Amino acid sequence: MERALNKVTTMRITEVDLAFVKPKDGLIAFASVVVDDQLYLGSIAVHQKLRGGYRLTYPTRKVGDGQFAVFHPIRRPLGIAIELAVFGKLKDVMSNQDVGHHRPHAGSASV
């Protein structure tokens, strides 16, 4: 068992979802990702930078006067994988925006 715990594993982002919000202070959406079809991570904030581009912030909880991280990537490769997956999905969605409405196209409605 100890040998298995020391093994380096590669994690893949297997699913990404975005929920857009009314932009405020740079916040434009919340992302959720699934890692290796096994672990769901949600409430990842997507912020638009003032000079272009995007950044992610991970959820925190306030306890007394302090805050603690609910979760965040510890290893840089996983952090980069999450960024690439979320920013790629964001680019795909933004390229399908309704012309003139400045909102992501949700597809046709059925009644």
PDB file of N, CA and C in Angstrom:
ATOM      1  N   MET A   1       0.820  -1.191   0.000  1.00  0.00           N
ATOM      2  CA  MET A   1       0.000   0.000   0.000  1.00  0.00           C
ATOM      3  C   MET A   1       0.865   1.256   0.000  1.00  0.00           C
ATOM      4  N   GLU A   2       1.926   1.273   0.817  1.00  0.00           N
ATOM      5  CA  GLU A   2       2.800   2.445   0.897  1.00  0.00           C
ATOM      6  C   GLU A   2       3.434   2.743  -0.456  1.00  0.00           C
ATOM      7  N   ARG A   3       3.831   1.718  -1.182  1.00  0.00           N
ATOM      8  CA  ARG A   3       4.433   1.906  -2.497  1.00  0.00           C
ATOM      9  C   ARG A   3       3.434   2.584  -3.445  1.00  0.00           C
ATOM     10  N   ALA A   4       2.169   2.198  -3.389  1.00  0.00           N
ATOM     11  CA  ALA A   4       1.134   2.793  -4.245  1.00  0.00           C
ATOM     12  C   ALA A   4       0.919   4.261  -3.897  1.00  0.00           C
ATOM     13  N   LEU A   5       1.019   4.635  -2.632  1.00  0.00           N
ATOM     14  CA  LEU A   5       0.819   6.018  -2.228  1.00  0.00           C
ATOM     15  C   LEU A   5       1.937   6.930  -2.718  1.00  0.00           C
ATOM     16  N   ASN A   6       3.136   6.398  -2.886  1.00  0.00           N
ATOM     17  CA  ASN A   6       4.274   7.192  -3.340  1.00  0.00           C
ATOM     18  C   ASN A   6       4.326   7.341  -4.856  1.00  0.00           C
ATOM     19  N   LYS A   7       3.473   6.636  -5.558  1.00  0.00           N
ATOM     20  CA  LYS A   7       3.470   6.680  -7.015  1.00  0.00           C
ATOM     21  C   LYS A   7       2.953   8.039  -7.502  1.00  0.00           C
ATOM     22  N   VAL A   8       3.638   8.618  -8.451  1.00  0.00           N
ATOM     23  CA  VAL A   8       3.210   9.886  -9.046  1.00  0.00           C
ATOM     24  C   VAL A   8       2.132   9.588 -10.071  1.00  0.00           C
ATOM     25  N   THR A   9       1.026  10.284  -9.962  1.00  0.00           N
ATOM     26  CA  THR A   9      -0.069  10.067 -10.902  1.00  0.00           C
ATOM     27  C   THR A   9      -0.288  11.319 -11.731  1.00  0.00           C
ATOM     28  N   THR A  10      -0.827  11.128 -12.900  1.00  0.00           N
ATOM     29  CA  THR A  10      -1.194  12.232 -13.769  1.00  0.00           C
ATOM     30  C   THR A  10      -2.701  12.381 -13.702  1.00  0.00           C
ATOM     31  N   MET A  11      -3.143  13.620 -13.459  1.00  0.00           N
ATOM     32  CA  MET A  11      -4.577  13.868 -13.358  1.00  0.00           C
ATOM     33  C   MET A  11      -5.041  14.581 -14.621  1.00  0.00           C
ATOM     34  N   ARG A  12      -6.233  14.216 -15.078  1.00  0.00           N
ATOM     35  CA  ARG A  12      -6.805  14.823 -16.274  1.00  0.00           C
ATOM     36  C   ARG A  12      -8.110  15.510 -15.911  1.00  0.00           C
ATOM     37  N   ILE A  13      -8.368  16.629 -16.555  1.00  0.00           N
ATOM     38  CA  ILE A  13      -9.645  17.307 -16.406  1.00  0.00           C
ATOM     39  C   ILE A  13     -10.567  16.696 -17.444  1.00  0.00           C
ATOM     40  N   THR A  14     -11.599  15.998 -16.988  1.00  0.00           N
ATOM     41  CA  THR A  14     -12.451  15.252 -17.908  1.00  0.00           C
ATOM     42  C   THR A  14     -13.775  15.944 -18.193  1.00  0.00           C
ATOM     43  N   GLU A  15     -14.093  17.011 -17.456  1.00  0.00           N
ATOM     44  CA  GLU A  15     -15.332  17.750 -17.714  1.00  0.00           C
ATOM     45  C   GLU A  15     -15.194  19.170 -17.180  1.00  0.00           C
ATOM     46  N   VAL A  16     -15.771  20.126 -17.913  1.00  0.00           N
ATOM     47  CA  VAL A  16     -15.771  21.527 -17.487  1.00  0.00           C
ATOM     48  C   VAL A  16     -17.156  22.104 -17.751  1.00  0.00           C
ATOM     49  N   ASP A  17     -17.708  22.789 -16.772  1.00  0.00           N
ATOM     50  CA  ASP A  17     -18.974  23.509 -16.938  1.00  0.00           C
ATOM     51  C   ASP A  17     -18.771  24.940 -16.480  1.00  0.00           C
ATOM     52  N   LEU A  18     -19.473  25.867 -17.139  1.00  0.00           N
ATOM     53  CA  LEU A  18     -19.422  27.279 -16.781  1.00  0.00           C
ATOM     54  C   LEU A  18     -20.822  27.786 -16.499  1.00  0.00           C
ATOM     55  N   ALA A  19     -20.952  28.606 -15.467  1.00  0.00           N
ATOM     56  CA  ALA A  19     -22.205  29.291 -15.150  1.00  0.00           C
ATOM     57  C   ALA A  19     -21.893  30.783 -15.133  1.00  0.00           C
ATOM     58  N   PHE A  20     -22.392  31.495 -16.123  1.00  0.00           N
ATOM     59  CA  PHE A  20     -22.108  32.925 -16.233  1.00  0.00           C
ATOM     60  C   PHE A  20     -22.966  33.716 -15.251  1.00  0.00           C
ATOM     61  N   VAL A  21     -22.387  34.795 -14.750  1.00  0.00           N
ATOM     62  CA  VAL A  21     -23.072  35.689 -13.823  1.00  0.00           C
ATOM     63  C   VAL A  21     -23.026  37.105 -14.386  1.00  0.00           C
ATOM     64  N   LYS A  22     -23.858  37.972 -13.852  1.00  0.00           N
ATOM     65  CA  LYS A  22     -23.807  39.378 -14.233  1.00  0.00           C
ATOM     66  C   LYS A  22     -22.438  39.904 -13.802  1.00  0.00           C
ATOM     67  N   PRO A  23     -21.636  40.415 -14.755  1.00  0.00           N
ATOM     68  CA  PRO A  23     -20.273  40.842 -14.415  1.00  0.00           C
ATOM     69  C   PRO A  23     -20.252  41.879 -13.293  1.00  0.00           C
ATOM     70  N   LYS A  24     -19.363  41.650 -12.329  1.00  0.00           N
ATOM     71  CA  LYS A  24     -19.181  42.584 -11.219  1.00  0.00           C
ATOM     72  C   LYS A  24     -17.755  42.452 -10.702  1.00  0.00           C
ATOM     73  N   ASP A  25     -17.048  43.569 -10.678  1.00  0.00           N
ATOM     74  CA  ASP A  25     -15.667  43.591 -10.179  1.00  0.00           C
ATOM     75  C   ASP A  25     -14.788  42.549 -10.864  1.00  0.00           C
ATOM     76  N   GLY A  26     -15.024  42.319 -12.136  1.00  0.00           N
ATOM     77  CA  GLY A  26     -14.214  41.379 -12.898  1.00  0.00           C
ATOM     78  C   GLY A  26     -14.732  39.951 -12.905  1.00  0.00           C
ATOM     79  N   LEU A  27     -15.605  39.601 -11.961  1.00  0.00           N
ATOM     80  CA  LEU A  27     -16.166  38.247 -11.925  1.00  0.00           C
ATOM     81  C   LEU A  27     -17.141  38.078 -13.078  1.00  0.00           C
ATOM     82  N   ILE A  28     -16.935  37.048 -13.894  1.00  0.00           N
ATOM     83  CA  ILE A  28     -17.826  36.826 -15.035  1.00  0.00           C
ATOM     84  C   ILE A  28     -18.526  35.469 -15.009  1.00  0.00           C
ATOM     85  N   ALA A  29     -17.974  34.511 -14.255  1.00  0.00           N
ATOM     86  CA  ALA A  29     -18.557  33.167 -14.263  1.00  0.00           C
ATOM     87  C   ALA A  29     -18.028  32.354 -13.101  1.00  0.00           C
ATOM     88  N   PHE A  30     -18.713  31.232 -12.871  1.00  0.00           N
ATOM     89  CA  PHE A  30     -18.206  30.212 -11.958  1.00  0.00           C
ATOM     90  C   PHE A  30     -18.006  28.946 -12.776  1.00  0.00           C
ATOM     91  N   ALA A  31     -16.898  28.275 -12.529  1.00  0.00           N
ATOM     92  CA  ALA A  31     -16.574  27.048 -13.243  1.00  0.00           C
ATOM     93  C   ALA A  31     -16.634  25.866 -12.290  1.00  0.00           C
ATOM     94  N   SER A  32     -16.923  24.717 -12.865  1.00  0.00           N
ATOM     95  CA  SER A  32     -16.771  23.457 -12.145  1.00  0.00           C
ATOM     96  C   SER A  32     -16.010  22.517 -13.064  1.00  0.00           C
ATOM     97  N   VAL A  33     -15.192  21.685 -12.458  1.00  0.00           N
ATOM     98  CA  VAL A  33     -14.417  20.726 -13.236  1.00  0.00           C
ATOM     99  C   VAL A  33     -14.541  19.346 -12.587  1.00  0.00           C
ATOM    100  N   VAL A  34     -14.371  18.334 -13.408  1.00  0.00           N
ATOM    101  CA  VAL A  34     -14.304  16.961 -12.914  1.00  0.00           C
ATOM    102  C   VAL A  34     -12.907  16.457 -13.241  1.00  0.00           C
ATOM    103  N   VAL A  35     -12.258  15.881 -12.245  1.00  0.00           N
ATOM    104  CA  VAL A  35     -10.897  15.368 -12.402  1.00  0.00           C
ATOM    105  C   VAL A  35     -10.962  13.850 -12.504  1.00  0.00           C
ATOM    106  N   ASP A  36     -10.406  13.328 -13.595  1.00  0.00           N
ATOM    107  CA  ASP A  36     -10.337  11.878 -13.823  1.00  0.00           C
ATOM    108  C   ASP A  36     -11.677  11.166 -13.684  1.00  0.00           C
ATOM    109  N   ASP A  37     -12.768  11.827 -14.078  1.00  0.00           N
ATOM    110  CA  ASP A  37     -14.112  11.238 -13.970  1.00  0.00           C
ATOM    111  C   ASP A  37     -14.435  10.784 -12.550  1.00  0.00           C
ATOM    112  N   GLN A  38     -13.747  11.357 -11.534  1.00  0.00           N
ATOM    113  CA  GLN A  38     -13.922  10.870 -10.167  1.00  0.00           C
ATOM    114  C   GLN A  38     -14.118  11.958  -9.123  1.00  0.00           C
ATOM    115  N   LEU A  39     -13.634  13.165  -9.374  1.00  0.00           N
ATOM    116  CA  LEU A  39     -13.656  14.205  -8.351  1.00  0.00           C
ATOM    117  C   LEU A  39     -14.237  15.491  -8.922  1.00  0.00           C
ATOM    118  N   TYR A  40     -15.322  15.973  -8.307  1.00  0.00           N
ATOM    119  CA  TYR A  40     -15.980  17.206  -8.735  1.00  0.00           C
ATOM    120  C   TYR A  40     -15.452  18.369  -7.894  1.00  0.00           C
ATOM    121  N   LEU A  41     -15.047  19.435  -8.562  1.00  0.00           N
ATOM    122  CA  LEU A  41     -14.612  20.661  -7.895  1.00  0.00           C
ATOM    123  C   LEU A  41     -15.444  21.806  -8.452  1.00  0.00           C
ATOM    124  N   GLY A  42     -16.175  22.501  -7.600  1.00  0.00           N
ATOM    125  CA  GLY A  42     -17.061  23.563  -8.067  1.00  0.00           C
ATOM    126  C   GLY A  42     -16.774  24.886  -7.392  1.00  0.00           C
ATOM    127  N   SER A  43     -17.531  25.906  -7.804  1.00  0.00           N
ATOM    128  CA  SER A  43     -17.426  27.268  -7.253  1.00  0.00           C
ATOM    129  C   SER A  43     -16.068  27.901  -7.511  1.00  0.00           C
ATOM    130  N   ILE A  44     -15.453  27.572  -8.638  1.00  0.00           N
ATOM    131  CA  ILE A  44     -14.196  28.197  -9.033  1.00  0.00           C
ATOM    132  C   ILE A  44     -14.560  29.477  -9.785  1.00  0.00           C
ATOM    133  N   ALA A  45     -14.165  30.623  -9.244  1.00  0.00           N
ATOM    134  CA  ALA A  45     -14.533  31.901  -9.845  1.00  0.00           C
ATOM    135  C   ALA A  45     -13.638  32.215 -11.039  1.00  0.00           C
ATOM    136  N   VAL A  46     -14.262  32.720 -12.108  1.00  0.00           N
ATOM    137  CA  VAL A  46     -13.527  33.137 -13.308  1.00  0.00           C
ATOM    138  C   VAL A  46     -13.606  34.659 -13.362  1.00  0.00           C
ATOM    139  N   HIS A  47     -12.444  35.303 -13.335  1.00  0.00           N
ATOM    140  CA  HIS A  47     -12.362  36.759 -13.360  1.00  0.00           C
ATOM    141  C   HIS A  47     -11.698  37.219 -14.648  1.00  0.00           C
ATOM    142  N   GLN A  48     -12.188  38.321 -15.197  1.00  0.00           N
ATOM    143  CA  GLN A  48     -11.555  38.930 -16.352  1.00  0.00           C
ATOM    144  C   GLN A  48     -10.549  39.955 -15.837  1.00  0.00           C
ATOM    145  N   LYS A  49      -9.306  39.875 -16.338  1.00  0.00           N
ATOM    146  CA  LYS A  49      -8.268  40.817 -15.931  1.00  0.00           C
ATOM    147  C   LYS A  49      -8.474  42.158 -16.624  1.00  0.00           C
ATOM    148  N   LEU A  50      -8.036  43.222 -15.987  1.00  0.00           N
ATOM    149  CA  LEU A  50      -8.170  44.566 -16.561  1.00  0.00           C
ATOM    150  C   LEU A  50      -7.404  44.704 -17.867  1.00  0.00           C
ATOM    151  N   ARG A  51      -6.264  44.071 -17.965  1.00  0.00           N
ATOM    152  CA  ARG A  51      -5.427  44.187 -19.167  1.00  0.00           C
ATOM    153  C   ARG A  51      -5.628  43.024 -20.133  1.00  0.00           C
ATOM    154  N   GLY A  52      -6.747  42.346 -20.010  1.00  0.00           N
ATOM    155  CA  GLY A  52      -7.044  41.223 -20.897  1.00  0.00           C
ATOM    156  C   GLY A  52      -6.669  39.903 -20.261  1.00  0.00           C
ATOM    157  N   GLY A  53      -7.318  38.868 -20.693  1.00  0.00           N
ATOM    158  CA  GLY A  53      -7.074  37.544 -20.145  1.00  0.00           C
ATOM    159  C   GLY A  53      -7.977  37.259 -18.961  1.00  0.00           C
ATOM    160  N   TYR A  54      -7.769  36.112 -18.358  1.00  0.00           N
ATOM    161  CA  TYR A  54      -8.614  35.655 -17.265  1.00  0.00           C
ATOM    162  C   TYR A  54      -7.751  35.072 -16.160  1.00  0.00           C
ATOM    163  N   ARG A  55      -8.349  34.967 -14.977  1.00  0.00           N
ATOM    164  CA  ARG A  55      -7.693  34.296 -13.853  1.00  0.00           C
ATOM    165  C   ARG A  55      -8.751  33.546 -13.061  1.00  0.00           C
ATOM    166  N   LEU A  56      -8.316  32.513 -12.353  1.00  0.00           N
ATOM    167  CA  LEU A  56      -9.216  31.718 -11.528  1.00  0.00           C
ATOM    168  C   LEU A  56      -8.930  31.984 -10.051  1.00  0.00           C
ATOM    169  N   THR A  57      -9.989  31.965  -9.252  1.00  0.00           N
ATOM    170  CA  THR A  57      -9.817  31.966  -7.799  1.00  0.00           C
ATOM    171  C   THR A  57     -10.637  30.804  -7.245  1.00  0.00           C
ATOM    172  N   TYR A  58     -10.077  30.168  -6.236  1.00  0.00           N
ATOM    173  CA  TYR A  58     -10.694  28.986  -5.658  1.00  0.00           C
ATOM    174  C   TYR A  58     -11.477  29.362  -4.403  1.00  0.00           C
ATOM    175  N   PRO A  59     -12.514  28.590  -4.063  1.00  0.00           N
ATOM    176  CA  PRO A  59     -13.392  28.961  -2.957  1.00  0.00           C
ATOM    177  C   PRO A  59     -12.672  28.993  -1.603  1.00  0.00           C
ATOM    178  N   THR A  60     -13.096  29.948  -0.793  1.00  0.00           N
ATOM    179  CA  THR A  60     -12.609  30.063   0.585  1.00  0.00           C
ATOM    180  C   THR A  60     -13.815  30.194   1.503  1.00  0.00           C
ATOM    181  N   ARG A  61     -13.607  29.944   2.767  1.00  0.00           N
ATOM    182  CA  ARG A  61     -14.657  30.103   3.768  1.00  0.00           C
ATOM    183  C   ARG A  61     -14.125  30.982   4.884  1.00  0.00           C
ATOM    184  N   LYS A  62     -14.978  31.885   5.329  1.00  0.00           N
ATOM    185  CA  LYS A  62     -14.606  32.784   6.413  1.00  0.00           C
ATOM    186  C   LYS A  62     -14.915  32.099   7.742  1.00  0.00           C
ATOM    187  N   VAL A  63     -13.948  32.114   8.619  1.00  0.00           N
ATOM    188  CA  VAL A  63     -14.103  31.554   9.954  1.00  0.00           C
ATOM    189  C   VAL A  63     -13.547  32.583  10.935  1.00  0.00           C
ATOM    190  N   GLY A  64     -14.431  33.177  11.710  1.00  0.00           N
ATOM    191  CA  GLY A  64     -13.996  34.232  12.621  1.00  0.00           C
ATOM    192  C   GLY A  64     -13.434  35.388  11.823  1.00  0.00           C
ATOM    193  N   ASP A  65     -12.215  35.778  12.149  1.00  0.00           N
ATOM    194  CA  ASP A  65     -11.555  36.880  11.447  1.00  0.00           C
ATOM    195  C   ASP A  65     -10.721  36.406  10.259  1.00  0.00           C
ATOM    196  N   GLY A  66     -10.590  35.116  10.083  1.00  0.00           N
ATOM    197  CA  GLY A  66      -9.735  34.601   9.021  1.00  0.00           C
ATOM    198  C   GLY A  66     -10.503  33.864   7.947  1.00  0.00           C
ATOM    199  N   GLN A  67      -9.772  33.447   6.930  1.00  0.00           N
ATOM    200  CA  GLN A  67     -10.331  32.649   5.848  1.00  0.00           C
ATOM    201  C   GLN A  67      -9.458  31.422   5.652  1.00  0.00           C
ATOM    202  N   PHE A  68     -10.068  30.341   5.195  1.00  0.00           N
ATOM    203  CA  PHE A  68      -9.285  29.174   4.829  1.00  0.00           C
ATOM    204  C   PHE A  68      -9.756  28.664   3.480  1.00  0.00           C
ATOM    205  N   ALA A  69      -8.837  28.059   2.757  1.00  0.00           N
ATOM    206  CA  ALA A  69      -9.133  27.532   1.426  1.00  0.00           C
ATOM    207  C   ALA A  69      -9.944  26.254   1.555  1.00  0.00           C
ATOM    208  N   VAL A  70     -11.025  26.170   0.782  1.00  0.00           N
ATOM    209  CA  VAL A  70     -11.817  24.941   0.733  1.00  0.00           C
ATOM    210  C   VAL A  70     -11.029  23.894  -0.045  1.00  0.00           C
ATOM    211  N   PHE A  71     -10.496  24.286  -1.199  1.00  0.00           N
ATOM    212  CA  PHE A  71      -9.593  23.462  -1.991  1.00  0.00           C
ATOM    213  C   PHE A  71      -8.847  24.360  -2.959  1.00  0.00           C
ATOM    214  N   HIS A  72      -7.721  23.893  -3.412  1.00  0.00           N
ATOM    215  CA  HIS A  72      -6.934  24.563  -4.446  1.00  0.00           C
ATOM    216  C   HIS A  72      -5.867  23.587  -4.913  1.00  0.00           C
ATOM    217  N   PRO A  73      -5.380  23.761  -6.141  1.00  0.00           N
ATOM    218  CA  PRO A  73      -4.328  22.851  -6.611  1.00  0.00           C
ATOM    219  C   PRO A  73      -3.037  23.091  -5.821  1.00  0.00           C
ATOM    220  N   ILE A  74      -2.396  22.029  -5.441  1.00  0.00           N
ATOM    221  CA  ILE A  74      -1.118  22.137  -4.736  1.00  0.00           C
ATOM    222  C   ILE A  74       0.033  22.056  -5.739  1.00  0.00           C
ATOM    223  N   ARG A  75      -0.104  21.200  -6.715  1.00  0.00           N
ATOM    224  CA  ARG A  75       0.935  21.012  -7.736  1.00  0.00           C
ATOM    225  C   ARG A  75       0.645  21.883  -8.949  1.00  0.00           C
ATOM    226  N   ARG A  76       1.657  22.541  -9.462  1.00  0.00           N
ATOM    227  CA  ARG A  76       1.525  23.447 -10.601  1.00  0.00           C
ATOM    228  C   ARG A  76       0.942  22.768 -11.844  1.00  0.00           C
ATOM    229  N   PRO A  77       1.350  21.545 -12.197  1.00  0.00           N
ATOM    230  CA  PRO A  77       0.774  20.920 -13.408  1.00  0.00           C
ATOM    231  C   PRO A  77      -0.749  20.783 -13.347  1.00  0.00           C
ATOM    232  N   LEU A  78      -1.301  20.465 -12.182  1.00  0.00           N
ATOM    233  CA  LEU A  78      -2.752  20.351 -12.076  1.00  0.00           C
ATOM    234  C   LEU A  78      -3.396  21.727 -12.181  1.00  0.00           C
ATOM    235  N   GLY A  79      -2.799  22.738 -11.558  1.00  0.00           N
ATOM    236  CA  GLY A  79      -3.316  24.103 -11.673  1.00  0.00           C
ATOM    237  C   GLY A  79      -3.355  24.567 -13.114  1.00  0.00           C
ATOM    238  N   ILE A  80      -2.301  24.280 -13.852  1.00  0.00           N
ATOM    239  CA  ILE A  80      -2.241  24.651 -15.272  1.00  0.00           C
ATOM    240  C   ILE A  80      -3.287  23.874 -16.066  1.00  0.00           C
ATOM    241  N   ALA A  81      -3.455  22.590 -15.764  1.00  0.00           N
ATOM    242  CA  ALA A  81      -4.452  21.774 -16.473  1.00  0.00           C
ATOM    243  C   ALA A  81      -5.852  22.332 -16.246  1.00  0.00           C
ATOM    244  N   ILE A  82      -6.166  22.740 -15.019  1.00  0.00           N
ATOM    245  CA  ILE A  82      -7.475  23.318 -14.728  1.00  0.00           C
ATOM    246  C   ILE A  82      -7.645  24.631 -15.486  1.00  0.00           C
ATOM    247  N   GLU A  83      -6.628  25.491 -15.450  1.00  0.00           N
ATOM    248  CA  GLU A  83      -6.701  26.762 -16.180  1.00  0.00           C
ATOM    249  C   GLU A  83      -6.928  26.537 -17.666  1.00  0.00           C
ATOM    250  N   LEU A  84      -6.139  25.663 -18.268  1.00  0.00           N
ATOM    251  CA  LEU A  84      -6.275  25.413 -19.706  1.00  0.00           C
ATOM    252  C   LEU A  84      -7.655  24.882 -20.055  1.00  0.00           C
ATOM    253  N   ALA A  85      -8.179  23.977 -19.238  1.00  0.00           N
ATOM    254  CA  ALA A  85      -9.503  23.403 -19.509  1.00  0.00           C
ATOM    255  C   ALA A  85     -10.592  24.466 -19.375  1.00  0.00           C
ATOM    256  N   VAL A  86     -10.547  25.262 -18.310  1.00  0.00           N
ATOM    257  CA  VAL A  86     -11.578  26.285 -18.087  1.00  0.00           C
ATOM    258  C   VAL A  86     -11.469  27.379 -19.141  1.00  0.00           C
ATOM    259  N   PHE A  87     -10.254  27.863 -19.407  1.00  0.00           N
ATOM    260  CA  PHE A  87     -10.089  28.939 -20.381  1.00  0.00           C
ATOM    261  C   PHE A  87     -10.420  28.462 -21.791  1.00  0.00           C
ATOM    262  N   GLY A  88     -10.155  27.193 -22.094  1.00  0.00           N
ATOM    263  CA  GLY A  88     -10.531  26.639 -23.395  1.00  0.00           C
ATOM    264  C   GLY A  88     -12.042  26.585 -23.549  1.00  0.00           C
ATOM    265  N   LYS A  89     -12.736  26.136 -22.514  1.00  0.00           N
ATOM    266  CA  LYS A  89     -14.208  26.090 -22.544  1.00  0.00           C
ATOM    267  C   LYS A  89     -14.764  27.505 -22.658  1.00  0.00           C
ATOM    268  N   LEU A  90     -14.175  28.454 -21.928  1.00  0.00           N
ATOM    269  CA  LEU A  90     -14.603  29.849 -21.980  1.00  0.00           C
ATOM    270  C   LEU A  90     -14.451  30.404 -23.393  1.00  0.00           C
ATOM    271  N   LYS A  91     -13.329  30.108 -24.024  1.00  0.00           N
ATOM    272  CA  LYS A  91     -13.095  30.568 -25.402  1.00  0.00           C
ATOM    273  C   LYS A  91     -14.133  29.974 -26.351  1.00  0.00           C
ATOM    274  N   ASP A  92     -14.430  28.685 -26.206  1.00  0.00           N
ATOM    275  CA  ASP A  92     -15.433  28.035 -27.055  1.00  0.00           C
ATOM    276  C   ASP A  92     -16.804  28.682 -26.877  1.00  0.00           C
ATOM    277  N   VAL A  93     -17.193  28.924 -25.628  1.00  0.00           N
ATOM    278  CA  VAL A  93     -18.504  29.510 -25.355  1.00  0.00           C
ATOM    279  C   VAL A  93     -18.564  30.940 -25.866  1.00  0.00           C
ATOM    280  N   MET A  94     -17.517  31.712 -25.621  1.00  0.00           N
ATOM    281  CA  MET A  94     -17.507  33.118 -26.038  1.00  0.00           C
ATOM    282  C   MET A  94     -17.511  33.249 -27.564  1.00  0.00           C
ATOM    283  N   SER A  95     -16.945  32.296 -28.269  1.00  0.00           N
ATOM    284  CA  SER A  95     -16.944  32.358 -29.730  1.00  0.00           C
ATOM    285  C   SER A  95     -18.324  32.058 -30.302  1.00  0.00           C
ATOM    286  N   ASN A  96     -19.226  31.504 -29.467  1.00  0.00           N
ATOM    287  CA  ASN A  96     -20.594  31.208 -29.893  1.00  0.00           C
ATOM    288  C   ASN A  96     -21.600  32.201 -29.335  1.00  0.00           C
ATOM    289  N   GLN A  97     -21.145  33.406 -28.984  1.00  0.00           N
ATOM    290  CA  GLN A  97     -22.047  34.409 -28.420  1.00  0.00           C
ATOM    291  C   GLN A  97     -23.113  34.820 -29.418  1.00  0.00           C
ATOM    292  N   ASP A  98     -24.293  35.163 -28.883  1.00  0.00           N
ATOM    293  CA  ASP A  98     -25.335  35.752 -29.714  1.00  0.00           C
ATOM    294  C   ASP A  98     -24.831  37.098 -30.213  1.00  0.00           C
ATOM    295  N   VAL A  99     -24.890  37.335 -31.487  1.00  0.00           N
ATOM    296  CA  VAL A  99     -24.460  38.606 -32.047  1.00  0.00           C
ATOM    297  C   VAL A  99     -25.394  39.704 -31.561  1.00  0.00           C
ATOM    298  N   GLY A 100     -24.817  40.760 -30.978  1.00  0.00           N
ATOM    299  CA  GLY A 100     -25.590  41.897 -30.521  1.00  0.00           C
ATOM    300  C   GLY A 100     -26.147  41.763 -29.129  1.00  0.00           C
ATOM    301  N   HIS A 101     -26.087  40.588 -28.531  1.00  0.00           N
ATOM    302  CA  HIS A 101     -26.633  40.411 -27.190  1.00  0.00           C
ATOM    303  C   HIS A 101     -25.555  40.352 -26.114  1.00  0.00           C
ATOM    304  N   HIS A 102     -24.307  40.121 -26.492  1.00  0.00           N
ATOM    305  CA  HIS A 102     -23.179  40.032 -25.567  1.00  0.00           C
ATOM    306  C   HIS A 102     -23.421  39.032 -24.452  1.00  0.00           C
ATOM    307  N   ARG A 103     -23.971  37.909 -24.816  1.00  0.00           N
ATOM    308  CA  ARG A 103     -24.149  36.842 -23.853  1.00  0.00           C
ATOM    309  C   ARG A 103     -23.902  35.511 -24.575  1.00  0.00           C
ATOM    310  N   PRO A 104     -23.486  34.493 -23.828  1.00  0.00           N
ATOM    311  CA  PRO A 104     -23.249  33.206 -24.483  1.00  0.00           C
ATOM    312  C   PRO A 104     -24.540  32.659 -25.097  1.00  0.00           C
ATOM    313  N   HIS A 105     -24.408  32.057 -26.264  1.00  0.00           N
ATOM    314  CA  HIS A 105     -25.541  31.452 -26.939  1.00  0.00           C
ATOM    315  C   HIS A 105     -25.891  30.149 -26.258  1.00  0.00           C
ATOM    316  N   ALA A 106     -27.096  30.043 -25.783  1.00  0.00           N
ATOM    317  CA  ALA A 106     -27.527  28.850 -25.069  1.00  0.00           C
ATOM    318  C   ALA A 106     -28.195  27.823 -25.982  1.00  0.00           C
ATOM    319  N   GLY A 107     -28.248  28.103 -27.245  1.00  0.00           N
ATOM    320  CA  GLY A 107     -28.916  27.189 -28.166  1.00  0.00           C
ATOM    321  C   GLY A 107     -30.356  27.584 -28.350  1.00  0.00           C
ATOM    322  N   SER A 108     -31.039  26.882 -29.205  1.00  0.00           N
ATOM    323  CA  SER A 108     -32.433  27.240 -29.473  1.00  0.00           C
ATOM    324  C   SER A 108     -33.338  26.706 -28.367  1.00  0.00           C
ATOM    325  N   ALA A 109     -34.354  27.472 -28.077  1.00  0.00           N
ATOM    326  CA  ALA A 109     -35.320  27.069 -27.046  1.00  0.00           C
ATOM    327  C   ALA A 109     -36.397  26.193 -27.663  1.00  0.00           C
ATOM    328  N   SER A 110     -36.844  25.243 -26.892  1.00  0.00           N
ATOM    329  CA  SER A 110     -37.971  24.432 -27.350  1.00  0.00           C
ATOM    330  C   SER A 110     -39.155  24.718 -26.454  1.00  0.00           C
ATOM    331  N   VAL A 111     -40.323  24.814 -27.054  1.00  0.00           N
ATOM    332  CA  VAL A 111     -41.511  25.148 -26.299  1.00  0.00           C
ATOM    333  C   VAL A 111     -42.447  23.961 -26.212  1.00  0.00           C
TER     334      VAL A 111
END
